[in-house]
PDB file of C-alpha atoms in Angstrom:
ATOM      1  CA  MET A   2      71.943  88.181  23.384  1.00 45.00           C
ATOM      2  CA  LYS A   3      72.236  84.526  22.273  1.00 43.00           C
ATOM      3  CA  PHE A   4      71.458  83.376  25.825  1.00 44.00           C
ATOM      4  CA  ILE A   5      68.282  85.517  25.925  1.00 42.00           C
ATOM      5  CA  ILE A   6      67.056  84.090  22.593  1.00 41.00           C
ATOM      6  CA  ILE A   7      67.563  80.512  23.839  1.00 41.00           C
ATOM      7  CA  ILE A   8      65.565  81.298  26.984  1.00 40.00           C
ATOM      8  CA  LEU A   9      62.741  82.814  24.951  1.00 37.00           C
ATOM      9  CA  LEU A  10      62.605  79.767  22.652  1.00 41.00           C
ATOM     10  CA  SER A  11      62.573  77.463  25.653  1.00 45.00           C
ATOM     11  CA  LEU A  12      59.698  79.400  27.234  1.00 38.00           C
ATOM     12  CA  PHE A  13      57.779  79.269  23.924  1.00 42.00           C
ATOM     13  CA  SER A  14      58.252  75.502  23.654  1.00 46.00           C
ATOM     14  CA  LEU A  15      57.176  75.042  27.282  1.00 44.00           C
ATOM     15  CA  ASN A  16      54.032  77.135  26.749  1.00 46.00           C
ATOM     16  CA  LYS A  17      53.242  75.133  23.633  1.00 49.00           C
ATOM     17  CA  LEU A  18      53.521  71.866  25.549  1.00 51.00           C
ATOM     18  CA  ASN A  19      51.362  73.214  28.362  1.00 62.00           C
ATOM     19  CA  ALA A  20      48.679  74.524  25.973  1.00 88.00           C
ATOM     20  CA  GLN A  21      45.290  72.847  26.064  1.00 96.00           C
ATOM     21  CA  LEU A  22      44.981  69.671  24.019  1.00 98.00           C
ATOM     22  CA  ILE A  23      42.930  70.172  20.835  1.00 98.00           C
ATOM     23  CA  ALA A  24      41.390  67.356  18.801  1.00 98.00           C
ATOM     24  CA  ASN A  25      40.699  67.991  15.114  1.00 98.00           C
ATOM     25  CA  ALA A  26      38.337  65.578  13.357  1.00 98.00           C
ATOM     26  CA  GLY A  27      38.732  67.484  10.109  1.00 98.00           C
ATOM     27  CA  PRO A  28      36.162  69.364   8.016  1.00 98.00           C
ATOM     28  CA  ASP A  29      32.686  68.176   7.119  1.00 98.00           C
ATOM     29  CA  PHE A  30      32.501  67.118   3.482  1.00 97.00           C
ATOM     30  CA  HIS A  31      30.276  65.509   0.850  1.00 97.00           C
ATOM     31  CA  SER A  32      31.288  62.657  -1.423  1.00 97.00           C
ATOM     32  CA  CYS A  33      29.908  61.849  -4.866  1.00 96.00           C
ATOM     33  CA  GLN A  34      29.857  58.168  -5.742  1.00 94.00           C
ATOM     34  CA  TYR A  35      31.773  58.620  -8.992  1.00 92.00           C
ATOM     35  CA  ASP A  36      34.472  61.031  -7.807  1.00 90.00           C
ATOM     36  CA  GLN A  37      38.013  60.029  -8.772  1.00 86.00           C
ATOM     37  CA  ASN A  38      39.050  59.703  -5.108  1.00 86.00           C
ATOM     38  CA  VAL A  39      35.981  57.709  -4.087  1.00 87.00           C
ATOM     39  CA  ASP A  40      38.125  54.822  -2.792  1.00 87.00           C
ATOM     40  CA  ASP A  41      40.418  57.099  -0.794  1.00 92.00           C
ATOM     41  CA  LEU A  42      38.153  58.984   1.600  1.00 96.00           C
ATOM     42  CA  TYR A  43      39.986  59.844   4.808  1.00 97.00           C
ATOM     43  CA  ILE A  44      38.761  61.716   7.862  1.00 98.00           C
ATOM     44  CA  GLY A  45      40.702  63.636  10.493  1.00 98.00           C
ATOM     45  CA  GLY A  46      42.700  66.826  10.583  1.00 97.00           C
ATOM     46  CA  THR A  47      46.215  67.755   9.510  1.00 96.00           C
ATOM     47  CA  PRO A  48      47.139  67.012  12.221  1.00 97.00           C
ATOM     48  CA  SER A  49      44.311  65.376  14.185  1.00 98.00           C
ATOM     49  CA  ALA A  50      45.773  66.491  17.539  1.00 98.00           C
ATOM     50  CA  GLN A  51      47.652  69.573  18.691  1.00 97.00           C
ATOM     51  CA  PHE A  52      49.231  70.849  21.884  1.00 97.00           C
ATOM     52  CA  GLY A  53      48.884  68.978  25.160  1.00 96.00           C
ATOM     53  CA  THR A  54      51.640  66.451  25.817  1.00 96.00           C
ATOM     54  CA  PRO A  55      52.396  63.923  23.080  1.00 97.00           C
ATOM     55  CA  PRO A  56      52.304  61.074  22.254  1.00 97.00           C
ATOM     56  CA  TYR A  57      48.597  60.948  21.550  1.00 98.00           C
ATOM     57  CA  THR A  58      46.126  58.092  21.305  1.00 98.00           C
ATOM     58  CA  TYR A  59      43.125  58.301  18.983  1.00 98.00           C
ATOM     59  CA  GLU A  60      39.760  56.600  18.966  1.00 98.00           C
ATOM     60  CA  TRP A  61      36.960  57.106  16.434  1.00 99.00           C
ATOM     61  CA  SER A  62      33.333  56.243  17.083  1.00 98.00           C
ATOM     62  CA  MET A  63      29.875  56.728  15.595  1.00 98.00           C
ATOM     63  CA  GLU A  64      26.326  55.840  16.437  1.00 97.00           C
ATOM     64  CA  ASP A  65      25.416  52.335  15.316  1.00 96.00           C
ATOM     65  CA  ILE A  66      23.432  52.205  12.080  1.00 96.00           C
ATOM     66  CA  VAL A  67      20.459  49.848  12.108  1.00 93.00           C
ATOM     67  CA  LEU A  68      19.188  48.575   8.760  1.00 89.00           C
ATOM     68  CA  GLY A  69      16.044  46.542   8.234  1.00 81.00           C
ATOM     69  CA  GLY A  70      13.385  45.995  10.858  1.00 72.00           C
ATOM     70  CA  GLY A  71      11.021  43.515  12.426  1.00 71.00           C
ATOM     71  CA  CYS A  72      12.710  40.167  12.990  1.00 78.00           C
ATOM     72  CA  THR A  73      15.509  40.843  10.515  1.00 84.00           C
ATOM     73  CA  TYR A  74      17.924  43.717  10.870  1.00 86.00           C
ATOM     74  CA  ILE A  75      21.605  44.522  10.505  1.00 91.00           C
ATOM     75  CA  ILE A  76      23.682  46.618  12.896  1.00 93.00           C
ATOM     76  CA  ILE A  77      26.608  48.455  11.318  1.00 96.00           C
ATOM     77  CA  GLU A  78      29.322  49.547  13.757  1.00 97.00           C
ATOM     78  CA  VAL A  79      32.222  51.925  13.349  1.00 98.00           C
ATOM     79  CA  ASN A  80      34.640  49.050  12.643  1.00 97.00           C
ATOM     80  CA  ASP A  81      32.487  48.202   9.625  1.00 97.00           C
ATOM     81  CA  VAL A  82      32.879  51.705   8.185  1.00 98.00           C
ATOM     82  CA  LEU A  83      36.465  52.722   9.043  1.00 98.00           C
ATOM     83  CA  ASP A  84      39.602  50.702   8.351  1.00 97.00           C
ATOM     84  CA  ASP A  85      41.315  51.613  11.657  1.00 98.00           C
ATOM     85  CA  ILE A  86      39.419  53.363  14.462  1.00 98.00           C
ATOM     86  CA  PHE A  87      42.690  54.012  16.360  1.00 98.00           C
ATOM     87  CA  ALA A  88      44.428  55.845  13.500  1.00 98.00           C
ATOM     88  CA  PRO A  89      44.619  59.655  13.351  1.00 98.00           C
ATOM     89  CA  ASN A  90      43.286  59.587   9.765  1.00 98.00           C
ATOM     90  CA  PRO A  91      41.281  56.426   9.063  1.00 98.00           C
ATOM     91  CA  ARG A  92      39.875  55.568   5.647  1.00 98.00           C
ATOM     92  CA  ILE A  93      36.140  55.152   5.002  1.00 98.00           C
ATOM     93  CA  THR A  94      35.558  51.621   3.726  1.00 96.00           C
ATOM     94  CA  ASP A  95      31.741  51.568   3.449  1.00 95.00           C
ATOM     95  CA  ARG A  96      30.127  54.637   1.911  1.00 94.00           C
ATOM     96  CA  PHE A  97      26.785  52.837   1.538  1.00 93.00           C
ATOM     97  CA  ALA A  98      26.156  52.366   5.268  1.00 94.00           C
ATOM     98  CA  ALA A  99      24.145  55.615   5.419  1.00 95.00           C
ATOM     99  CA  ASP A 100      23.676  58.853   3.479  1.00 95.00           C
ATOM    100  CA  ARG A 101      24.939  60.865   6.478  1.00 96.00           C
ATOM    101  CA  ILE A 102      27.425  59.730   9.126  1.00 98.00           C
ATOM    102  CA  PRO A 103      28.754  61.865  12.030  1.00 98.00           C
ATOM    103  CA  PHE A 104      32.161  60.604  13.194  1.00 98.00           C
ATOM    104  CA  PHE A 105      33.386  61.353  16.729  1.00 99.00           C
ATOM    105  CA  LEU A 106      37.096  61.641  17.518  1.00 99.00           C
ATOM    106  CA  THR A 107      38.518  61.292  21.056  1.00 99.00           C
ATOM    107  CA  VAL A 108      42.169  62.218  21.577  1.00 98.00           C
ATOM    108  CA  THR A 109      44.074  61.450  24.807  1.00 98.00           C
ATOM    109  CA  ASP A 110      47.559  62.848  25.459  1.00 98.00           C
ATOM    110  CA  ALA A 111      50.395  61.407  27.591  1.00 97.00           C
ATOM    111  CA  LEU A 112      49.075  63.075  30.753  1.00 97.00           C
ATOM    112  CA  GLY A 113      45.560  61.712  30.341  1.00 97.00           C
ATOM    113  CA  ASN A 114      44.040  64.945  29.057  1.00 98.00           C
ATOM    114  CA  ILE A 115      41.116  64.352  26.704  1.00 98.00           C
ATOM    115  CA  SER A 116      39.764  66.393  23.790  1.00 98.00           C
ATOM    116  CA  LYS A 117      36.913  65.560  21.416  1.00 98.00           C
ATOM    117  CA  ASP A 118      35.758  66.728  18.005  1.00 98.00           C
ATOM    118  CA  THR A 119      33.233  65.741  15.330  1.00 99.00           C
ATOM    119  CA  CYS A 120      33.055  65.703  11.558  1.00 98.00           C
ATOM    120  CA  VAL A 121      30.058  64.855   9.392  1.00 98.00           C
ATOM    121  CA  VAL A 122      30.393  63.073   6.049  1.00 98.00           C
ATOM    122  CA  THR A 123      27.465  62.912   3.642  1.00 98.00           C
ATOM    123  CA  PHE A 124      27.192  60.799   0.527  1.00 97.00           C
ATOM    124  CA  SER A 125      25.457  60.780  -2.838  1.00 97.00           C
ATOM    125  CA  ASN A 126      24.851  57.108  -3.548  1.00 96.00           C
ATOM    126  CA  PHE A 127      23.077  55.796  -6.625  1.00 96.00           C
ATOM    127  CA  VAL A 128      21.548  52.427  -7.405  1.00 93.00           C
ATOM    128  CA  HIS A 129      21.511  51.045 -10.958  1.00 91.00           C
ATOM    129  CA  ASN A 130      19.616  48.137 -12.407  1.00 88.00           C
ATOM    130  CA  GLN A 131      19.780  46.549 -15.829  1.00 84.00           C
ATOM    131  CA  THR A 132      16.073  46.772 -16.616  1.00 85.00           C
ATOM    132  CA  PHE A 133      15.190  47.997 -20.092  1.00 86.00           C
ATOM    133  CA  TRP A 134      12.042  48.293 -22.167  1.00 86.00           C
ATOM    134  CA  THR A 135      11.691  47.654 -25.871  1.00 85.00           C
ATOM    135  CA  TYR A 136       8.796  49.017 -27.917  1.00 86.00           C
ATOM    136  CA  HIS A 137       7.999  48.477 -31.585  1.00 82.00           C
ATOM    137  CA  ILE A 138       6.146  51.263 -33.353  1.00 84.00           C
ATOM    138  CA  ASN A 139       5.438  52.256 -36.922  1.00 82.00           C
ATOM    139  CA  LEU A 140       7.129  55.263 -38.458  1.00 85.00           C
ATOM    140  CA  GLY A 141       5.067  58.330 -37.608  1.00 86.00           C
ATOM    141  CA  ASP A 142       3.551  56.810 -34.460  1.00 87.00           C
ATOM    142  CA  SER A 143       4.399  57.858 -30.906  1.00 89.00           C
ATOM    143  CA  ILE A 144       4.839  55.866 -27.703  1.00 89.00           C
ATOM    144  CA  LEU A 145       4.248  56.843 -24.056  1.00 90.00           C
ATOM    145  CA  LEU A 146       7.343  56.192 -21.897  1.00 92.00           C
ATOM    146  CA  PHE A 147       6.224  55.993 -18.288  1.00 88.00           C
ATOM    147  CA  GLN A 148       8.174  53.254 -16.475  1.00 88.00           C
ATOM    148  CA  ASN A 149      10.178  53.843 -13.288  1.00 89.00           C
ATOM    149  CA  ILE A 150      13.730  54.727 -14.300  1.00 92.00           C
ATOM    150  CA  ASN A 151      16.680  52.343 -13.880  1.00 92.00           C
ATOM    151  CA  VAL A 152      18.910  54.623 -11.783  1.00 94.00           C
ATOM    152  CA  THR A 153      17.830  56.011  -8.411  1.00 93.00           C
ATOM    153  CA  GLY A 154      19.334  57.591  -5.309  1.00 95.00           C
ATOM    154  CA  GLY A 155      21.209  60.821  -4.741  1.00 96.00           C
ATOM    155  CA  VAL A 156      20.251  63.807  -2.602  1.00 96.00           C
ATOM    156  CA  PRO A 157      16.917  65.327  -3.631  1.00 95.00           C
ATOM    157  CA  PRO A 158      15.753  67.331  -5.419  1.00 96.00           C
ATOM    158  CA  LEU A 159      16.922  65.627  -8.605  1.00 97.00           C
ATOM    159  CA  THR A 160      17.070  66.878 -12.167  1.00 98.00           C
ATOM    160  CA  TYR A 161      16.783  64.641 -15.222  1.00 97.00           C
ATOM    161  CA  GLN A 162      18.256  64.780 -18.704  1.00 97.00           C
ATOM    162  CA  TRP A 163      17.103  62.232 -21.278  1.00 97.00           C
ATOM    163  CA  GLN A 164      19.343  61.604 -24.260  1.00 95.00           C
ATOM    164  CA  PRO A 165      19.215  61.648 -27.185  1.00 95.00           C
ATOM    165  CA  SER A 166      16.514  64.299 -27.232  1.00 96.00           C
ATOM    166  CA  ALA A 167      15.320  63.486 -30.763  1.00 94.00           C
ATOM    167  CA  GLY A 168      11.623  62.664 -30.820  1.00 95.00           C
ATOM    168  CA  LEU A 169      10.955  63.331 -27.111  1.00 96.00           C
ATOM    169  CA  THR A 170       8.209  65.687 -25.949  1.00 95.00           C
ATOM    170  CA  ASP A 171      10.104  66.414 -22.705  1.00 96.00           C
ATOM    171  CA  THR A 172      13.695  65.600 -21.756  1.00 97.00           C
ATOM    172  CA  HIS A 173      13.692  66.956 -18.182  1.00 97.00           C
ATOM    173  CA  ILE A 174      11.091  64.909 -16.321  1.00 96.00           C
ATOM    174  CA  GLU A 175      11.552  61.557 -14.640  1.00 95.00           C
ATOM    175  CA  THR A 176       8.894  59.647 -16.548  1.00 93.00           C
ATOM    176  CA  GLY A 177       5.617  60.029 -18.409  1.00 91.00           C
ATOM    177  CA  PHE A 178       6.641  61.589 -21.731  1.00 94.00           C
ATOM    178  CA  TRP A 179       6.105  60.702 -25.374  1.00 92.00           C
ATOM    179  CA  ALA A 180       8.620  59.549 -27.942  1.00 95.00           C
ATOM    180  CA  LYS A 181       8.203  59.866 -31.700  1.00 93.00           C
ATOM    181  CA  PRO A 182      11.601  59.116 -33.200  1.00 94.00           C
ATOM    182  CA  THR A 183      12.173  58.955 -36.953  1.00 92.00           C
ATOM    183  CA  GLN A 184      14.592  56.047 -36.552  1.00 91.00           C
ATOM    184  CA  SER A 185      15.159  53.293 -33.997  1.00 91.00           C
ATOM    185  CA  THR A 186      16.536  54.967 -30.863  1.00 93.00           C
ATOM    186  CA  SER A 187      17.773  53.928 -27.406  1.00 93.00           C
ATOM    187  CA  TYR A 188      17.118  56.527 -24.699  1.00 94.00           C
ATOM    188  CA  TYR A 189      19.027  56.845 -21.420  1.00 94.00           C
ATOM    189  CA  VAL A 190      18.863  59.281 -18.508  1.00 96.00           C
ATOM    190  CA  THR A 191      21.431  61.303 -16.569  1.00 96.00           C
ATOM    191  CA  ILE A 192      20.340  62.398 -13.100  1.00 97.00           C
ATOM    192  CA  THR A 193      21.947  65.205 -11.117  1.00 98.00           C
ATOM    193  CA  ASP A 194      21.253  65.569  -7.411  1.00 98.00           C
ATOM    194  CA  ALA A 195      21.164  68.626  -5.143  1.00 97.00           C
ATOM    195  CA  MET A 196      24.908  68.299  -4.415  1.00 97.00           C
ATOM    196  CA  GLY A 197      25.856  68.305  -8.097  1.00 97.00           C
ATOM    197  CA  CYS A 198      26.603  64.568  -8.182  1.00 97.00           C
ATOM    198  CA  GLN A 199      25.643  62.733 -11.358  1.00 96.00           C
ATOM    199  CA  ALA A 200      24.779  59.202 -12.414  1.00 95.00           C
ATOM    200  CA  ILE A 201      24.184  57.951 -15.950  1.00 94.00           C
ATOM    201  CA  GLY A 202      21.769  55.095 -16.538  1.00 92.00           C
ATOM    202  CA  SER A 203      22.233  52.380 -19.105  1.00 89.00           C
ATOM    203  CA  PRO A 204      20.007  52.472 -22.239  1.00 89.00           C
ATOM    204  CA  TYR A 205      16.475  52.121 -20.874  1.00 92.00           C
ATOM    205  CA  TYR A 206      13.901  52.712 -23.594  1.00 92.00           C
ATOM    206  CA  ASN A 207      14.584  51.014 -26.909  1.00 90.00           C
ATOM    207  CA  VAL A 208      12.083  52.335 -29.437  1.00 90.00           C
ATOM    208  CA  ILE A 209      12.265  50.264 -32.598  1.00 87.00           C
ATOM    209  CA  ILE A 210      10.786  51.585 -35.847  1.00 86.00           C
ATOM    210  CA  ASN A 211       9.162  48.729 -37.730  1.00 77.00           C
ATOM    211  CA  THR A 212      10.474  48.096 -41.212  1.00 67.00           C
ATOM    212  CA  VAL A 213       7.351  46.188 -42.294  1.00 53.00           C
ATOM    213  CA  SER A 214       4.239  47.875 -43.588  1.00 49.00           C
ATOM    214  CA  VAL A 215       1.470  49.000 -41.263  1.00 46.00           C
ATOM    215  CA  GLU A 216      -0.801  46.274 -42.607  1.00 48.00           C
ATOM    216  CA  ASP A 217       1.787  43.541 -42.051  1.00 48.00           C
ATOM    217  CA  TYR A 218       2.559  44.772 -38.551  1.00 46.00           C
ATOM    218  CA  GLU A 219      -1.103  44.844 -37.560  1.00 48.00           C
ATOM    219  CA  LYS A 220      -1.419  41.242 -38.761  1.00 47.00           C
ATOM    220  CA  GLU A 221       1.469  40.247 -36.454  1.00 55.00           C
ATOM    221  CA  THR A 222       0.186  41.877 -33.269  1.00 67.00           C
ATOM    222  CA  PRO A 223      -1.376  39.368 -30.842  1.00 74.00           C
ATOM    223  CA  PHE A 224      -4.298  41.627 -29.896  1.00 79.00           C
ATOM    224  CA  LEU A 225      -7.125  43.305 -31.735  1.00 80.00           C
ATOM    225  CA  ILE A 226      -8.520  46.555 -30.284  1.00 84.00           C
ATOM    226  CA  TYR A 227     -11.821  47.776 -31.777  1.00 84.00           C
ATOM    227  CA  PRO A 228     -13.711  49.902 -32.631  1.00 86.00           C
ATOM    228  CA  ASN A 229     -11.509  52.914 -33.098  1.00 84.00           C
ATOM    229  CA  PRO A 230     -12.818  55.622 -32.750  1.00 87.00           C
ATOM    230  CA  VAL A 231     -15.041  54.395 -29.895  1.00 88.00           C
ATOM    231  CA  SER A 232     -17.933  55.976 -27.998  1.00 87.00           C
ATOM    232  CA  ASP A 233     -18.905  53.658 -25.127  1.00 89.00           C
ATOM    233  CA  TYR A 234     -17.212  50.236 -25.122  1.00 89.00           C
ATOM    234  CA  ILE A 235     -13.847  49.138 -26.443  1.00 89.00           C
ATOM    235  CA  PHE A 236     -13.364  45.448 -27.232  1.00 86.00           C
ATOM    236  CA  LEU A 237     -10.171  43.415 -26.878  1.00 86.00           C
ATOM    237  CA  LYS A 238      -9.520  40.201 -28.764  1.00 83.00           C
ATOM    238  CA  ASN A 239      -6.605  37.953 -27.839  1.00 81.00           C
ATOM    239  CA  ILE A 240      -5.665  36.680 -31.294  1.00 76.00           C
ATOM    240  CA  GLY A 241      -2.546  34.844 -30.166  1.00 70.00           C
ATOM    241  CA  ASN A 242      -4.094  33.368 -26.995  1.00 69.00           C
ATOM    242  CA  ASP A 243      -1.212  34.848 -24.995  1.00 73.00           C
ATOM    243  CA  LYS A 244      -1.379  34.971 -21.211  1.00 78.00           C
ATOM    244  CA  ILE A 245      -2.495  38.467 -20.191  1.00 82.00           C
ATOM    245  CA  ASP A 246      -0.833  39.866 -17.068  1.00 84.00           C
ATOM    246  CA  ASN A 247      -2.133  43.409 -16.998  1.00 87.00           C
ATOM    247  CA  ILE A 248      -4.238  45.953 -18.906  1.00 90.00           C
ATOM    248  CA  LYS A 249      -3.806  49.702 -18.376  1.00 89.00           C
ATOM    249  CA  ILE A 250      -5.328  52.799 -19.930  1.00 90.00           C
ATOM    250  CA  PHE A 251      -3.568  56.187 -19.859  1.00 85.00           C
ATOM    251  CA  ASP A 252      -4.524  59.639 -21.003  1.00 84.00           C
ATOM    252  CA  MET A 253      -2.145  61.618 -23.210  1.00 76.00           C
ATOM    253  CA  GLN A 254      -0.480  63.191 -20.152  1.00 74.00           C
ATOM    254  CA  GLY A 255       0.504  59.764 -18.859  1.00 75.00           C
ATOM    255  CA  LYS A 256      -2.101  59.632 -16.068  1.00 80.00           C
ATOM    256  CA  LEU A 257      -3.190  56.084 -15.243  1.00 84.00           C
ATOM    257  CA  LEU A 258      -6.964  55.794 -15.622  1.00 90.00           C
ATOM    258  CA  LEU A 259      -7.511  52.044 -15.469  1.00 91.00           C
ATOM    259  CA  ASN A 260      -5.486  49.118 -14.114  1.00 91.00           C
ATOM    260  CA  LEU A 261      -6.811  45.579 -14.609  1.00 89.00           C
ATOM    261  CA  GLU A 262      -5.023  42.466 -13.386  1.00 84.00           C
ATOM    262  CA  VAL A 263      -7.270  40.154 -15.408  1.00 79.00           C
ATOM    263  CA  PHE A 264      -8.115  40.002 -19.076  1.00 80.00           C
ATOM    264  CA  ILE A 265     -11.587  41.177 -20.050  1.00 82.00           C
ATOM    265  CA  GLN A 266     -12.926  41.481 -23.551  1.00 85.00           C
ATOM    266  CA  GLU A 267     -15.092  44.581 -23.006  1.00 89.00           C
ATOM    267  CA  ILE A 268     -14.115  47.830 -21.271  1.00 92.00           C
ATOM    268  CA  ASP A 269     -16.581  50.599 -20.505  1.00 92.00           C
ATOM    269  CA  ILE A 270     -15.089  54.009 -21.364  1.00 92.00           C
ATOM    270  CA  SER A 271     -18.391  55.883 -21.619  1.00 90.00           C
ATOM    271  CA  ASN A 272     -17.349  58.229 -18.787  1.00 92.00           C
ATOM    272  CA  TYR A 273     -14.086  59.232 -20.456  1.00 93.00           C
ATOM    273  CA  HIS A 274     -13.789  62.680 -22.004  1.00 91.00           C
ATOM    274  CA  SER A 275     -13.464  62.913 -25.764  1.00 90.00           C
ATOM    275  CA  GLY A 276      -9.864  62.678 -26.907  1.00 88.00           C
ATOM    276  CA  SER A 277      -6.967  60.290 -27.419  1.00 86.00           C
ATOM    277  CA  TYR A 278      -5.925  57.516 -25.010  1.00 88.00           C
ATOM    278  CA  VAL A 279      -3.420  54.683 -24.841  1.00 85.00           C
ATOM    279  CA  ILE A 280      -4.235  51.125 -23.836  1.00 87.00           C
ATOM    280  CA  GLN A 281      -1.296  48.964 -22.759  1.00 84.00           C
ATOM    281  CA  ILE A 282      -1.424  45.170 -22.556  1.00 85.00           C
ATOM    282  CA  GLU A 283       1.300  43.254 -20.721  1.00 82.00           C
ATOM    283  CA  SER A 284       1.772  39.678 -21.869  1.00 78.00           C
ATOM    284  CA  ASN A 285       4.602  37.232 -21.207  1.00 70.00           C
ATOM    285  CA  PHE A 286       7.022  40.040 -20.302  1.00 61.00           C
ATOM    286  CA  ASN A 287       6.083  41.949 -23.477  1.00 72.00           C
ATOM    287  CA  ARG A 288       4.192  45.230 -23.587  1.00 74.00           C
ATOM    288  CA  PHE A 289       1.936  46.312 -26.414  1.00 78.00           C
ATOM    289  CA  GLN A 290       0.519  49.807 -26.671  1.00 78.00           C
ATOM    290  CA  TYR A 291      -2.374  50.923 -28.863  1.00 80.00           C
ATOM    291  CA  LYS A 292      -3.732  54.419 -29.290  1.00 82.00           C
ATOM    292  CA  PHE A 293      -7.491  54.929 -29.577  1.00 86.00           C
ATOM    293  CA  THR A 294      -9.846  57.891 -29.792  1.00 88.00           C
ATOM    294  CA  LYS A 295     -12.915  58.440 -27.584  1.00 90.00           C
ATOM    295  CA  ILE A 296     -15.711  60.342 -29.361  1.00 87.00           C
TER     296      ILE A 296
END
């Protein structure tokens, strides 16, 4: 009986060795930029090769990634993305090379048999910048917040959550909402992409409530906007002789109606519908907003 069992085990081992070589590149997966294991992303199976005749040799490849264009471009090769292309389970060293990378595994056994497999890794990558905007308003006034946000990227569609919510007309849109806080407040945004990955921006809108009186504040502003209400023409006076970079007019929904790259003292708004509008003047990296009423 013992002799028969040994024969059966020997036949099983022989069949296993003679079985067809199988490469295993591992499962497809998605990586969020701020996952705890973001610096330890490995590809390949457990194991990355089975059957055939060991020992095995491994080689990973991918299509070259071309960044840029025209006369200037960068070619990213597999050696730039994986730490060892001849390892059964290499580590990903550059997650920012592309949002989606197919990796191709070729396994060769001791007899020269070859097997291939593929895995696809996708990434949620976010880009932050340190831009911020500061606005000074009087208590009871509101301000239109419409700048491009300071954190981008991820897999669309994106959702937005502005915090704190106090004083905001909408906390779930990217830009173009009003703020009317009762105290000085710094607003920041959290974005969530289609894969559930999140990124939190640094404080972006700093809305400062003036502690001086309305009359004192109006004396300190470098521009005079009149008349208000207005029917046909609105006049701008540069009290401080500041350099004017840009003049914009928005409706109350944040739609841009006028964009001037030069300073003019008289603006024709006779074709505007009756209602409230905001004129923004950019000067020396400062932005001043004034609300006026068209009658």
